[in-house]
Amino acid sequence: MAAFRAQVVQRSSRELLVRSADGEEWVCELRGVLRLREDGAVAVGDWVEAEEDAPGRGRVREVLPRKNSLSRLRAAGAGRELILAANIDQVVALFAARRPRLKFGALDRLLIAAEAHSIPARILVNKSDLGIDPEIEERLALYPALGYPVHYLSIATAVGVQEVEAELRDRASVVAGPSGGGKSSLLNALLPGLDLRVGEVSEHNEKGRHTTTAMNWYALPAGGALIDTPGFREYQLWGIAPGELAELFPEIRLHLGNCRFGDCRHANEPACGVRAAVESGSVAPVRYESYLQILESLGSP
């Protein structure tokens, strides 16, 4: 039977939903060999060569090489990778200004994951109608100069949504952020009729409920796609060694050649160019502190 080329738009533990360029869809069994690839398990966004077995049913013959992927440490199961999406054009980091309060450690980790694969990223700050604390706004003001545009919006009141939609057009964008930040609400706003379930945020601990349990690829009416991902409470990095971390902070990367020691970790070493840059104001102290905290979490080299 003739083979066809299609993209994975949804996957479960046993099956893939693939869609051809003209919109035709097939359900394909996820065979064991496809779960054990050198570059990780088959992910939403991967392109495959498949063949039809029966109407609406197919079989994947080959997974084509991917240009990139975004992943994090799987919350359940120590030492396992969770690939969020493959073949993406940008990472959209969606956080709430409050309820739940924006955690910069999680934001920086997500941006580091994007940097590790040379994927452009932008930051969406939802729930701006609830007000933004001055210290949060001041810290967010650092990111545009680092190459991460910041957009303030209120999905509930539709403020800023149209501007964000323009930045998503004709790009495959993976949307990632904490539970309760507004990922499902954003998709509902951009894709009328989708009607994804939206979780409430606990008044007690400001933690959102997970309403997305799988990765899904949604085509946007004006072109491009949004990849919805499960929410997280802390974004844990995957596949990044301590010695690689400094390269993934754009402002720190500029000063890496100014250290006395080639293996400097920019923590307590003498004659460190990065710490000198912090003292001179070239690197913001809050970003440097974020670097040190993440470095500690990665353990020894």
mmCIF file of C-alpha atoms in Angstrom:
data_model
loop_
_atom_site.group_PDB
_atom_site.id
_atom_site.type_symbol
_atom_site.label_atom_id
_atom_site.label_comp_id
_atom_site.label_asym_id
_atom_site.label_seq_id
_atom_site.Cartn_x
_atom_site.Cartn_y
_atom_site.Cartn_z
ATOM 1 C CA MET A 1 0.000 0.000 0.000
ATOM 2 C CA ALA A 2 1.285 3.497 -0.836
ATOM 3 C CA ALA A 3 3.046 5.397 1.910
ATOM 4 C CA PHE A 4 2.057 8.888 2.976
ATOM 5 C CA ARG A 5 3.728 11.620 4.998
ATOM 6 C CA ALA A 6 1.926 12.980 8.057
ATOM 7 C CA GLN A 7 2.553 14.855 11.280
ATOM 8 C CA VAL A 8 1.844 13.578 14.776
ATOM 9 C CA VAL A 9 -0.837 15.829 16.275
ATOM 10 C CA GLN A 10 -1.700 13.765 19.352
ATOM 11 C CA ARG A 11 -0.221 10.771 21.126
ATOM 12 C CA SER A 12 -1.252 8.445 23.913
ATOM 13 C CA SER A 13 0.634 5.550 25.467
ATOM 14 C CA ARG A 14 -0.505 3.195 22.673
ATOM 15 C CA GLU A 15 -1.579 5.256 19.676
ATOM 16 C CA LEU A 16 -0.702 8.233 17.538
ATOM 17 C CA LEU A 17 -3.066 10.522 15.680
ATOM 18 C CA VAL A 18 -1.337 11.722 12.510
ATOM 19 C CA ARG A 19 -2.527 14.305 10.006
ATOM 20 C CA SER A 20 -1.419 14.823 6.410
ATOM 21 C CA ALA A 21 -0.813 18.245 4.882
ATOM 22 C CA ASP A 22 -4.298 18.208 3.332
ATOM 23 C CA GLY A 23 -5.964 17.517 6.690
ATOM 24 C CA GLU A 24 -6.675 13.784 6.437
ATOM 25 C CA GLU A 25 -6.185 11.888 9.705
ATOM 26 C CA TRP A 26 -5.256 8.333 10.696
ATOM 27 C CA VAL A 27 -4.887 6.553 14.022
ATOM 28 C CA CYS A 28 -1.630 4.588 14.117
ATOM 29 C CA GLU A 29 -0.531 2.050 16.678
ATOM 30 C CA LEU A 30 2.560 3.117 18.600
ATOM 31 C CA ARG A 31 4.844 0.112 18.190
ATOM 32 C CA GLY A 32 7.561 -0.567 20.748
ATOM 33 C CA VAL A 33 10.406 0.246 18.381
ATOM 34 C CA LEU A 34 9.062 3.800 17.989
ATOM 35 C CA ARG A 35 9.292 4.407 21.726
ATOM 36 C CA LEU A 36 13.039 3.780 21.855
ATOM 37 C CA ARG A 37 14.638 6.225 19.441
ATOM 38 C CA GLU A 38 18.047 7.782 20.002
ATOM 39 C CA ASP A 39 16.541 11.283 20.119
ATOM 40 C CA GLY A 40 13.638 10.292 22.372
ATOM 41 C CA ALA A 41 10.197 8.802 21.954
ATOM 42 C CA VAL A 42 7.933 9.875 19.111
ATOM 43 C CA ALA A 43 6.492 13.267 19.999
ATOM 44 C CA VAL A 44 3.714 15.572 18.916
ATOM 45 C CA GLY A 45 5.101 17.556 15.995
ATOM 46 C CA ASP A 46 7.196 14.716 14.563
ATOM 47 C CA TRP A 47 6.756 13.900 10.869
ATOM 48 C CA VAL A 48 6.342 10.256 9.914
ATOM 49 C CA GLU A 49 6.114 8.007 6.881
ATOM 50 C CA ALA A 50 3.095 5.756 7.281
ATOM 51 C CA GLU A 51 0.784 3.522 5.289
ATOM 52 C CA GLU A 52 -2.941 2.905 5.555
ATOM 53 C CA ASP A 53 -4.096 -0.473 6.906
ATOM 54 C CA ALA A 54 -7.836 0.282 6.890
ATOM 55 C CA PRO A 55 -10.023 3.388 6.571
ATOM 56 C CA GLY A 56 -8.840 5.792 9.253
ATOM 57 C CA ARG A 57 -6.178 3.366 10.522
ATOM 58 C CA GLY A 58 -2.518 3.392 9.618
ATOM 59 C CA ARG A 59 0.902 2.055 10.473
ATOM 60 C CA VAL A 60 4.023 4.186 10.968
ATOM 61 C CA ARG A 61 6.937 2.875 8.925
ATOM 62 C CA GLU A 62 9.499 5.548 9.756
ATOM 63 C CA VAL A 63 9.875 8.643 11.924
ATOM 64 C CA LEU A 64 11.624 11.415 10.008
ATOM 65 C CA PRO A 65 14.500 13.419 11.531
ATOM 66 C CA ARG A 66 13.330 16.331 13.672
ATOM 67 C CA LYS A 67 14.840 19.817 13.627
ATOM 68 C CA ASN A 68 14.430 20.323 17.372
ATOM 69 C CA SER A 69 12.430 19.392 20.444
ATOM 70 C CA LEU A 70 11.583 20.787 23.873
ATOM 71 C CA SER A 71 11.622 18.539 26.915
ATOM 72 C CA ARG A 72 11.705 18.519 30.703
ATOM 73 C CA LEU A 73 12.149 15.996 33.452
ATOM 74 C CA ARG A 74 9.042 13.881 33.827
ATOM 75 C CA ALA A 75 7.282 14.601 37.135
ATOM 76 C CA ALA A 76 6.454 10.934 37.676
ATOM 77 C CA GLY A 77 9.372 8.562 37.248
ATOM 78 C CA ALA A 78 12.862 9.595 38.280
ATOM 79 C CA GLY A 79 15.351 10.214 35.509
ATOM 80 C CA ARG A 80 12.876 10.109 32.625
ATOM 81 C CA GLU A 81 12.478 12.642 29.846
ATOM 82 C CA LEU A 82 9.129 14.149 28.851
ATOM 83 C CA ILE A 83 9.260 15.518 25.308
ATOM 84 C CA LEU A 84 6.727 18.321 25.063
ATOM 85 C CA ALA A 85 6.895 18.829 21.301
ATOM 86 C CA ALA A 86 9.112 18.519 18.236
ATOM 87 C CA ASN A 87 9.693 20.663 15.146
ATOM 88 C CA ILE A 88 8.657 23.920 16.783
ATOM 89 C CA ASP A 89 9.370 27.534 15.833
ATOM 90 C CA GLN A 90 8.990 29.214 19.206
ATOM 91 C CA VAL A 91 8.385 28.607 22.890
ATOM 92 C CA VAL A 92 5.580 30.602 24.501
ATOM 93 C CA ALA A 93 6.101 30.822 28.256
ATOM 94 C CA LEU A 94 2.674 31.553 29.715
ATOM 95 C CA PHE A 95 2.554 32.624 33.354
ATOM 96 C CA ALA A 96 -0.002 34.499 35.443
ATOM 97 C CA ALA A 97 0.811 37.790 37.133
ATOM 98 C CA ARG A 98 -0.931 36.373 40.212
ATOM 99 C CA ARG A 99 -3.105 33.422 41.202
ATOM 100 C CA PRO A 100 -0.734 31.627 40.837
ATOM 101 C CA ARG A 101 2.025 34.160 41.439
ATOM 102 C CA LEU A 102 4.749 34.239 38.812
ATOM 103 C CA LYS A 103 7.775 32.158 39.848
ATOM 104 C CA PHE A 104 10.894 33.403 38.098
ATOM 105 C CA GLY A 105 12.844 30.229 38.822
ATOM 106 C CA ALA A 106 10.362 28.230 36.736
ATOM 107 C CA LEU A 107 10.332 30.899 34.021
ATOM 108 C CA ASP A 108 14.126 30.945 33.781
ATOM 109 C CA ARG A 109 14.276 27.154 33.580
ATOM 110 C CA LEU A 110 11.828 27.133 30.699
ATOM 111 C CA LEU A 111 13.819 29.796 28.867
ATOM 112 C CA ILE A 112 17.009 27.786 29.470
ATOM 113 C CA ALA A 113 15.381 24.731 27.877
ATOM 114 C CA ALA A 114 14.511 26.850 24.840
ATOM 115 C CA GLU A 115 18.056 28.267 24.663
ATOM 116 C CA ALA A 116 19.522 24.764 24.811
ATOM 117 C CA HIS A 117 17.835 23.978 21.482
ATOM 118 C CA SER A 118 18.204 27.472 19.957
ATOM 119 C CA ILE A 119 14.433 27.963 19.944
ATOM 120 C CA PRO A 120 13.188 31.578 20.171
ATOM 121 C CA ALA A 121 10.987 32.277 23.177
ATOM 122 C CA ARG A 122 8.543 34.923 24.299
ATOM 123 C CA ILE A 123 6.797 35.526 27.631
ATOM 124 C CA LEU A 124 3.052 36.004 28.100
ATOM 125 C CA VAL A 125 1.884 37.436 31.426
ATOM 126 C CA ASN A 126 -1.795 36.601 31.854
ATOM 127 C CA LYS A 127 -4.317 37.959 34.358
ATOM 128 C CA SER A 128 -2.946 41.482 34.076
ATOM 129 C CA ASP A 129 -6.428 42.683 34.997
ATOM 130 C CA LEU A 130 -5.725 41.489 38.550
ATOM 131 C CA GLY A 131 -2.838 43.926 38.834
ATOM 132 C CA ILE A 132 0.895 43.367 38.642
ATOM 133 C CA ASP A 133 3.169 43.858 41.632
ATOM 134 C CA PRO A 134 5.812 46.527 40.928
ATOM 135 C CA GLU A 135 8.701 44.185 41.803
ATOM 136 C CA ILE A 136 7.422 41.596 39.314
ATOM 137 C CA GLU A 137 6.997 44.211 36.602
ATOM 138 C CA GLU A 138 10.489 45.570 37.290
ATOM 139 C CA ARG A 139 12.028 42.125 36.971
ATOM 140 C CA LEU A 140 10.072 41.306 33.818
ATOM 141 C CA ALA A 141 11.467 44.480 32.270
ATOM 142 C CA LEU A 142 14.878 42.762 32.096
ATOM 143 C CA TYR A 143 13.792 40.100 29.594
ATOM 144 C CA PRO A 144 13.162 42.001 26.319
ATOM 145 C CA ALA A 145 16.806 43.129 26.195
ATOM 146 C CA LEU A 146 17.822 39.464 26.540
ATOM 147 C CA GLY A 147 15.802 38.522 23.461
ATOM 148 C CA TYR A 148 12.560 37.472 25.166
ATOM 149 C CA PRO A 149 9.615 39.760 24.291
ATOM 150 C CA VAL A 150 7.117 40.217 27.138
ATOM 151 C CA HIS A 151 3.377 40.556 26.459
ATOM 152 C CA TYR A 152 0.844 41.548 29.103
ATOM 153 C CA LEU A 153 -2.669 40.270 28.525
ATOM 154 C CA SER A 154 -5.906 39.319 30.194
ATOM 155 C CA ILE A 155 -7.509 36.359 28.479
ATOM 156 C CA ALA A 156 -10.608 36.762 30.655
ATOM 157 C CA THR A 157 -11.234 40.274 29.305
ATOM 158 C CA ALA A 158 -9.647 39.699 25.849
ATOM 159 C CA VAL A 159 -7.117 42.483 26.433
ATOM 160 C CA GLY A 160 -3.915 41.796 24.498
ATOM 161 C CA VAL A 161 -5.138 38.546 22.943
ATOM 162 C CA GLN A 162 -5.308 39.940 19.404
ATOM 163 C CA GLU A 163 -1.718 41.213 19.635
ATOM 164 C CA VAL A 164 -0.524 37.811 20.845
ATOM 165 C CA GLU A 165 -2.416 36.076 18.038
ATOM 166 C CA ALA A 166 -0.390 38.086 15.527
ATOM 167 C CA GLU A 167 2.858 36.814 17.085
ATOM 168 C CA LEU A 168 1.662 33.207 16.763
ATOM 169 C CA ARG A 169 0.636 33.419 13.112
ATOM 170 C CA ASP A 170 2.480 31.088 10.727
ATOM 171 C CA ARG A 171 4.593 29.599 13.519
ATOM 172 C CA ALA A 172 4.434 26.333 15.407
ATOM 173 C CA SER A 173 4.403 27.501 19.019
ATOM 174 C CA VAL A 174 4.595 25.276 22.071
ATOM 175 C CA VAL A 175 2.759 26.821 25.021
ATOM 176 C CA ALA A 176 4.197 25.887 28.396
ATOM 177 C CA GLY A 177 3.639 27.185 31.880
ATOM 178 C CA PRO A 178 2.359 26.340 35.350
ATOM 179 C CA SER A 179 -1.063 24.889 35.988
ATOM 180 C CA GLY A 180 -3.598 27.673 36.383
ATOM 181 C CA GLY A 181 -1.677 30.159 34.266
ATOM 182 C CA GLY A 182 -4.194 30.160 31.427
ATOM 183 C CA LYS A 183 -2.962 27.805 28.690
ATOM 184 C CA SER A 184 -6.371 26.212 28.115
ATOM 185 C CA SER A 185 -8.056 29.620 28.274
ATOM 186 C CA LEU A 186 -5.699 30.933 25.606
ATOM 187 C CA LEU A 187 -6.484 28.042 23.282
ATOM 188 C CA ASN A 188 -10.218 28.504 23.855
ATOM 189 C CA ALA A 189 -9.854 32.202 22.973
ATOM 190 C CA LEU A 190 -7.891 31.527 19.779
ATOM 191 C CA LEU A 191 -9.861 28.463 18.680
ATOM 192 C CA PRO A 192 -13.599 29.092 19.127
ATOM 193 C CA GLY A 193 -15.485 25.861 19.667
ATOM 194 C CA LEU A 194 -12.530 24.000 21.157
ATOM 195 C CA ASP A 195 -13.984 24.296 24.678
ATOM 196 C CA LEU A 196 -11.063 22.909 26.673
ATOM 197 C CA ARG A 197 -11.715 22.420 30.376
ATOM 198 C CA VAL A 198 -10.275 25.247 32.489
ATOM 199 C CA GLY A 199 -9.034 24.517 35.994
ATOM 200 C CA GLU A 200 -9.517 26.707 39.040
ATOM 201 C CA VAL A 201 -6.662 27.975 41.188
ATOM 202 C CA SER A 202 -6.746 27.044 44.857
ATOM 203 C CA GLU A 203 -7.322 30.010 47.166
ATOM 204 C CA HIS A 204 -5.255 28.216 49.831
ATOM 205 C CA ASN A 205 -1.967 27.554 48.040
ATOM 206 C CA GLU A 206 -2.391 29.297 44.648
ATOM 207 C CA LYS A 207 -1.722 26.050 42.824
ATOM 208 C CA GLY A 208 -3.608 25.310 39.645
ATOM 209 C CA ARG A 209 -5.192 22.005 38.739
ATOM 210 C CA HIS A 210 -3.858 20.071 35.779
ATOM 211 C CA THR A 211 -6.498 20.096 33.027
ATOM 212 C CA THR A 212 -4.212 19.082 30.133
ATOM 213 C CA THR A 213 -2.844 15.560 30.471
ATOM 214 C CA ALA A 214 -1.416 15.067 26.976
ATOM 215 C CA MET A 215 0.320 17.043 24.245
ATOM 216 C CA ASN A 216 -1.925 18.219 21.405
ATOM 217 C CA TRP A 217 -1.156 20.067 18.154
ATOM 218 C CA TYR A 218 -3.882 22.554 17.163
ATOM 219 C CA ALA A 219 -3.857 24.321 13.785
ATOM 220 C CA LEU A 220 -4.648 28.033 14.030
ATOM 221 C CA PRO A 221 -7.244 29.475 11.623
ATOM 222 C CA ALA A 222 -4.903 32.239 10.424
ATOM 223 C CA GLY A 223 -1.933 29.894 9.990
ATOM 224 C CA GLY A 224 0.530 28.264 12.336
ATOM 225 C CA ALA A 225 -0.186 25.975 15.257
ATOM 226 C CA LEU A 226 -0.327 25.874 19.042
ATOM 227 C CA ILE A 227 0.929 22.868 20.974
ATOM 228 C CA ASP A 228 -0.774 22.531 24.342
ATOM 229 C CA THR A 229 1.249 20.861 27.105
ATOM 230 C CA PRO A 230 0.532 19.644 30.635
ATOM 231 C CA GLY A 231 1.002 22.288 33.299
ATOM 232 C CA PHE A 232 3.766 22.063 35.871
ATOM 233 C CA ARG A 233 4.456 23.339 39.353
ATOM 234 C CA GLU A 234 8.233 23.468 38.842
ATOM 235 C CA TYR A 235 9.937 23.132 35.476
ATOM 236 C CA GLN A 236 12.755 20.614 35.926
ATOM 237 C CA LEU A 237 15.495 20.679 33.317
ATOM 238 C CA TRP A 238 16.487 17.636 31.295
ATOM 239 C CA GLY A 239 19.842 16.875 29.699
ATOM 240 C CA ILE A 240 21.709 20.009 30.807
ATOM 241 C CA ALA A 241 25.031 19.617 32.616
ATOM 242 C CA PRO A 242 26.209 22.171 35.212
ATOM 243 C CA GLY A 243 29.071 23.222 32.961
ATOM 244 C CA GLU A 244 26.635 24.095 30.153
ATOM 245 C CA LEU A 245 24.324 26.298 32.196
ATOM 246 C CA ALA A 246 26.153 29.626 31.921
ATOM 247 C CA GLU A 247 26.019 29.442 28.104
ATOM 248 C CA LEU A 248 22.226 29.349 28.317
ATOM 249 C CA PHE A 249 21.930 32.735 30.075
ATOM 250 C CA PRO A 250 22.349 35.253 27.206
ATOM 251 C CA GLU A 251 23.754 38.030 29.374
ATOM 252 C CA ILE A 252 26.155 35.708 31.214
ATOM 253 C CA ARG A 253 27.324 34.154 27.950
ATOM 254 C CA LEU A 254 28.800 37.509 26.917
ATOM 255 C CA HIS A 255 31.324 37.405 29.791
ATOM 256 C CA LEU A 256 32.454 33.782 29.767
ATOM 257 C CA GLY A 257 35.807 34.570 28.179
ATOM 258 C CA ASN A 258 36.804 36.917 30.995
ATOM 259 C CA CYS A 259 37.386 34.351 33.747
ATOM 260 C CA ARG A 260 40.851 33.296 34.946
ATOM 261 C CA PHE A 261 39.919 29.604 34.952
ATOM 262 C CA GLY A 262 38.517 27.810 31.946
ATOM 263 C CA ASP A 263 36.300 25.601 34.117
ATOM 264 C CA CYS A 264 34.955 28.497 36.201
ATOM 265 C CA ARG A 265 31.415 27.934 37.482
ATOM 266 C CA HIS A 266 31.045 31.647 38.312
ATOM 267 C CA ALA A 267 30.151 31.007 41.941
ATOM 268 C CA ASN A 268 33.103 31.450 44.344
ATOM 269 C CA GLU A 269 36.098 31.318 41.993
ATOM 270 C CA PRO A 270 38.599 34.214 42.026
ATOM 271 C CA ALA A 271 38.949 36.555 39.037
ATOM 272 C CA CYS A 272 35.551 35.571 37.652
ATOM 273 C CA GLY A 273 34.423 37.714 34.748
ATOM 274 C CA VAL A 274 30.760 36.937 35.346
ATOM 275 C CA ARG A 275 30.808 38.077 38.961
ATOM 276 C CA ALA A 276 32.668 41.205 37.860
ATOM 277 C CA ALA A 277 29.859 41.824 35.356
ATOM 278 C CA VAL A 278 27.308 41.494 38.157
ATOM 279 C CA GLU A 279 29.197 44.017 40.246
ATOM 280 C CA SER A 280 29.383 46.452 37.327
ATOM 281 C CA GLY A 281 25.672 46.083 36.547
ATOM 282 C CA SER A 282 26.117 44.356 33.185
ATOM 283 C CA VAL A 283 24.355 41.282 34.593
ATOM 284 C CA ALA A 284 21.303 41.825 36.781
ATOM 285 C CA PRO A 285 21.824 40.457 40.330
ATOM 286 C CA VAL A 286 18.415 38.716 40.304
ATOM 287 C CA ARG A 287 19.319 36.812 37.150
ATOM 288 C CA TYR A 288 22.705 35.884 38.578
ATOM 289 C CA GLU A 289 21.003 34.591 41.738
ATOM 290 C CA SER A 290 18.682 32.562 39.525
ATOM 291 C CA TYR A 291 21.735 31.113 37.777
ATOM 292 C CA LEU A 292 23.310 30.107 41.102
ATOM 293 C CA GLN A 293 20.098 28.454 42.340
ATOM 294 C CA ILE A 294 19.665 26.476 39.134
ATOM 295 C CA LEU A 295 23.363 25.536 39.132
ATOM 296 C CA GLU A 296 22.979 24.128 42.645
ATOM 297 C CA SER A 297 19.916 22.149 41.616
ATOM 298 C CA LEU A 298 21.875 20.498 38.777
ATOM 299 C CA GLY A 299 24.436 19.067 41.208
ATOM 300 C CA SER A 300 28.157 18.559 40.734
ATOM 301 C CA PRO A 301 29.726 18.441 37.266
#
